[in-house]
Short mmCIF file of C-alpha atoms in Angstrom, two decimals:
data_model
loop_
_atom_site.label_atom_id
_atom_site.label_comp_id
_atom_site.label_asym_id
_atom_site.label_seq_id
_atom_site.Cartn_x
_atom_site.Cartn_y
_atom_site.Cartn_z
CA UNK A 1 -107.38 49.75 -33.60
CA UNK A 2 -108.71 53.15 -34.04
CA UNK A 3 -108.72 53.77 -29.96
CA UNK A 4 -107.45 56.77 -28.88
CA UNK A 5 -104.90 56.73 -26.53
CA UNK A 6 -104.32 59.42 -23.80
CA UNK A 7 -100.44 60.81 -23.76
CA UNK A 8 -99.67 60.03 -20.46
CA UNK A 9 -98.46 62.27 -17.83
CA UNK A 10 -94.80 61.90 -18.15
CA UNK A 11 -94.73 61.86 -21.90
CA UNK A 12 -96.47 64.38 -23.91
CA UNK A 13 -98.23 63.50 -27.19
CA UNK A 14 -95.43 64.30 -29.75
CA UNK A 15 -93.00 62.18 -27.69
CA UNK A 16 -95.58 59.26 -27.58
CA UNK A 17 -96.23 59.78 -31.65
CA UNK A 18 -92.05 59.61 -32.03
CA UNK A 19 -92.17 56.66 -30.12
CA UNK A 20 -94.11 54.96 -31.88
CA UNK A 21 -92.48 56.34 -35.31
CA UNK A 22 -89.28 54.56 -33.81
CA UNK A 23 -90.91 51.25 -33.59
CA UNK A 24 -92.87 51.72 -36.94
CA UNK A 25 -89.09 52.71 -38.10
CA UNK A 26 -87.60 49.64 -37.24
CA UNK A 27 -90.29 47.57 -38.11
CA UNK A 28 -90.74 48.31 -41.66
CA UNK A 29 -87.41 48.98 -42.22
CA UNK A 30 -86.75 45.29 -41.41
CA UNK A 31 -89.30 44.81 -43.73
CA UNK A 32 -87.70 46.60 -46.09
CA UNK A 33 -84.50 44.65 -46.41
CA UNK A 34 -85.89 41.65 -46.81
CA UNK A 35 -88.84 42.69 -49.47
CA UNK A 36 -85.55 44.41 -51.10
CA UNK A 37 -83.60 41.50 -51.86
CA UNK A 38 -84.44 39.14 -54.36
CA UNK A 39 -82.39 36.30 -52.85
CA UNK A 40 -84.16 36.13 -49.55
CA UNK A 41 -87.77 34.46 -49.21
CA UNK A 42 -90.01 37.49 -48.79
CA UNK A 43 -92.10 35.71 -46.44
CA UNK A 44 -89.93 36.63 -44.00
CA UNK A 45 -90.97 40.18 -44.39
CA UNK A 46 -94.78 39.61 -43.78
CA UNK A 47 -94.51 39.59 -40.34
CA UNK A 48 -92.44 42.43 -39.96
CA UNK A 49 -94.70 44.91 -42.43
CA UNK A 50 -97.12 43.69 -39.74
CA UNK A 51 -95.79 44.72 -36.89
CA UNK A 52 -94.55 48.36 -38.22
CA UNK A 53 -98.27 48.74 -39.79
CA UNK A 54 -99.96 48.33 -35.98
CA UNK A 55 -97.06 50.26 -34.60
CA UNK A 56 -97.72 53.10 -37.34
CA UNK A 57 -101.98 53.16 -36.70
CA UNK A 58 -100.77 53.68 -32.66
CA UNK A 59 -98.64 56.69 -33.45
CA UNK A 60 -101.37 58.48 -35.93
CA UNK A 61 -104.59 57.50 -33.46
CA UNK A 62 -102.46 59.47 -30.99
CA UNK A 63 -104.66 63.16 -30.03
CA UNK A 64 -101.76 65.80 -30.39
CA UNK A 65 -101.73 67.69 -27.17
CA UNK A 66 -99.68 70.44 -27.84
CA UNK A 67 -99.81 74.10 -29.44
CA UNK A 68 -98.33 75.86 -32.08
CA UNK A 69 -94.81 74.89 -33.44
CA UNK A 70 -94.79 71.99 -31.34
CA UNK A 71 -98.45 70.80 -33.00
CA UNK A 72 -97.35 71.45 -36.76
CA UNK A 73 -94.28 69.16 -35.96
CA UNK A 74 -95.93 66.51 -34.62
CA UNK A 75 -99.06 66.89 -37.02
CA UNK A 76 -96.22 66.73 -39.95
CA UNK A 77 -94.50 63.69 -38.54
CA UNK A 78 -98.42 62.10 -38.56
CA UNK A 79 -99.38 62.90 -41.62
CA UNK A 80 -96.31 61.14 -43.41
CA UNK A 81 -96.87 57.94 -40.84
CA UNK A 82 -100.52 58.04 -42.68
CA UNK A 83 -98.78 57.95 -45.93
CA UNK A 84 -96.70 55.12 -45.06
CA UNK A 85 -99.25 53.37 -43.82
CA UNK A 86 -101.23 53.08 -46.96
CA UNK A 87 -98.16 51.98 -48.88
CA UNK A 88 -96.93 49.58 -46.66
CA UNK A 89 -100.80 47.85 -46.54
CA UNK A 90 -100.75 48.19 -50.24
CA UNK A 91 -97.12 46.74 -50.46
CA UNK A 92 -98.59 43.88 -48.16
CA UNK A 93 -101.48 43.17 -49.99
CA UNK A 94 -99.38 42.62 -52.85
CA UNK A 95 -96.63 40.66 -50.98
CA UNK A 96 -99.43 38.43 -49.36
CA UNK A 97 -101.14 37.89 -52.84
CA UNK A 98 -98.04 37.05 -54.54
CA UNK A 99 -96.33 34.73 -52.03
CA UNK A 100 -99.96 33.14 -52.19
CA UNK A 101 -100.06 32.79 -55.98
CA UNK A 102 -96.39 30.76 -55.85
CA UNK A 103 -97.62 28.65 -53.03
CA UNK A 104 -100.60 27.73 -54.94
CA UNK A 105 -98.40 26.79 -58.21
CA UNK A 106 -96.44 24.61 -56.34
CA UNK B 1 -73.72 56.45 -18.02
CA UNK B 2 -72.98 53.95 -15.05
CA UNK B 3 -71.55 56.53 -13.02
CA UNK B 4 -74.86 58.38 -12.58
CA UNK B 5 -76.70 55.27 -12.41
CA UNK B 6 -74.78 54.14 -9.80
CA UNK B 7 -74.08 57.20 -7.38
CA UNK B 8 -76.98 57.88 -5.45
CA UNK B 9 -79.25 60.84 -6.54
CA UNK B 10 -79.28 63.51 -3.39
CA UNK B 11 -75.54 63.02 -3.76
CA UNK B 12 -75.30 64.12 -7.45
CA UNK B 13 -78.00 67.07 -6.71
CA UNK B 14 -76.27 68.42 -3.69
CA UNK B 15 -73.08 68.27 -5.77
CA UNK B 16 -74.65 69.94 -9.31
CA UNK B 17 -76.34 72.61 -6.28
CA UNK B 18 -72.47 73.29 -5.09
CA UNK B 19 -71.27 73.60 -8.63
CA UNK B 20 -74.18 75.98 -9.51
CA UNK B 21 -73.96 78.06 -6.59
CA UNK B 22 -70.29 78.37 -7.27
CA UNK B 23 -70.61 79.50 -10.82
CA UNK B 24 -73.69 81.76 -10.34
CA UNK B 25 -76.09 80.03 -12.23
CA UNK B 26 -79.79 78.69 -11.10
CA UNK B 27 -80.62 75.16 -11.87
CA UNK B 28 -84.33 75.51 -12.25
CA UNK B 29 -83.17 77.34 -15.49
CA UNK B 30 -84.86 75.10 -18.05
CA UNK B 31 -84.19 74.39 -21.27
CA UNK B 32 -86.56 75.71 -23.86
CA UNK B 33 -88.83 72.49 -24.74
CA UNK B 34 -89.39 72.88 -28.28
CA UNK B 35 -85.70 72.89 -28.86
CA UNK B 36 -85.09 69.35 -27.79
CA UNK B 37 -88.17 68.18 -29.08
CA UNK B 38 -87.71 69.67 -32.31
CA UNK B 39 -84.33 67.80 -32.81
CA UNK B 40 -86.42 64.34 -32.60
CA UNK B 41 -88.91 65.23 -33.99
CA UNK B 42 -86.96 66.32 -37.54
CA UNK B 43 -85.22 62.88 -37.62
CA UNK B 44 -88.09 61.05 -37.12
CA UNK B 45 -89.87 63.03 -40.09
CA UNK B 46 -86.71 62.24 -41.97
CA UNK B 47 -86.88 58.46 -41.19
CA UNK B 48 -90.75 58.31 -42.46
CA UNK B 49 -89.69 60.14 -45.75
CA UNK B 50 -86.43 57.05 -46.04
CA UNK B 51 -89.66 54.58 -45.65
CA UNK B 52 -92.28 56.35 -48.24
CA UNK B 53 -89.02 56.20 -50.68
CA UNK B 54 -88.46 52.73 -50.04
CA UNK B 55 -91.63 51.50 -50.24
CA UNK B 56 -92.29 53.66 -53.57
CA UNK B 57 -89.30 51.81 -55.19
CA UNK B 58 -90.84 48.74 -54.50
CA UNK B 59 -94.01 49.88 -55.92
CA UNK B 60 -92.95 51.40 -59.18
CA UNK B 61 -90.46 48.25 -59.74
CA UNK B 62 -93.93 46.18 -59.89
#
């Protein structure tokens, strides 16, 4: 989980974090609109909290290669991914421990 | 873009190398990096702050 991963040649490290962010994005935003509707089973959105949390501790394990502007952007965009990560575990916690209370009541 | 995809690479370099050589300019010109990057990089930190609102709705609604 925690493994740090090398940007690659091609890519450099704030393009690898933004990918990652993209994924994360769409993830969790998935998430989102099904934990945001009332009418939908939220179950649904376990799996996709899931997904966006991995995709979220790959972008901030990623070592910033870069100097300068280009470091402070990057550093930025992984601090608020480490943000969102705690809220979106702590939203899943909850989800998980609520779906489980109803399943246990029926 | 099919039409790049789909015409074969020396062609479209020997053809941008015509074009440059005819206007003057020098192709190994390159853009400054942070520029681009910078672009990406601001919508992506705008994206994470659309998520931390989200998920702080949900939170406070509890």
């Amino acid at each position: 989980m925690s493994a740090k991963i090398n940007a690659t040649k091609s890519k450099d490290s704030g393009e690898l974090i933004k990918n990652y962010h993209k994924q994360a994005f769409e993830y969790i935003s998935k998430a989102l609109r099904i934990d945001e509707d009332d009418a939908v089973d939220k179950g649904e959105a376990v799996q996709w909290y899931k997904k966006g949390i991995a995709e979220l501790e790959r972008g901030i394990s990623v070592e910033i290669r870069a100097t300068g502007d280009q470091y402070d952007r990057a550093k930025r965009l992984q601090d608020k991914m480490v943000a969102n990560l705690t809220m979106a575990k702590d939203r899943l916690a909850l989800l998980e421990a609520t779906l489980a209370s109803k399943s246990r009541s029926h | 873009n099919t039409t790049t995809l789909t015409t074969p690479q020396n062609q479209v370099e020997s053809l941008m190398h015509e074009m440059a050589d005819e206007a003057g300019l020098d192709l190994n010109m390159e853009l400054p990096q942070g520029q681009t990057g910078s672009v990406g990089t601001s919508v992506a930190s705008a994206e994470q702050d659309e998520l931390s609102n989200r998920l702080a709705k949900l939170r406070d609604q509890m």
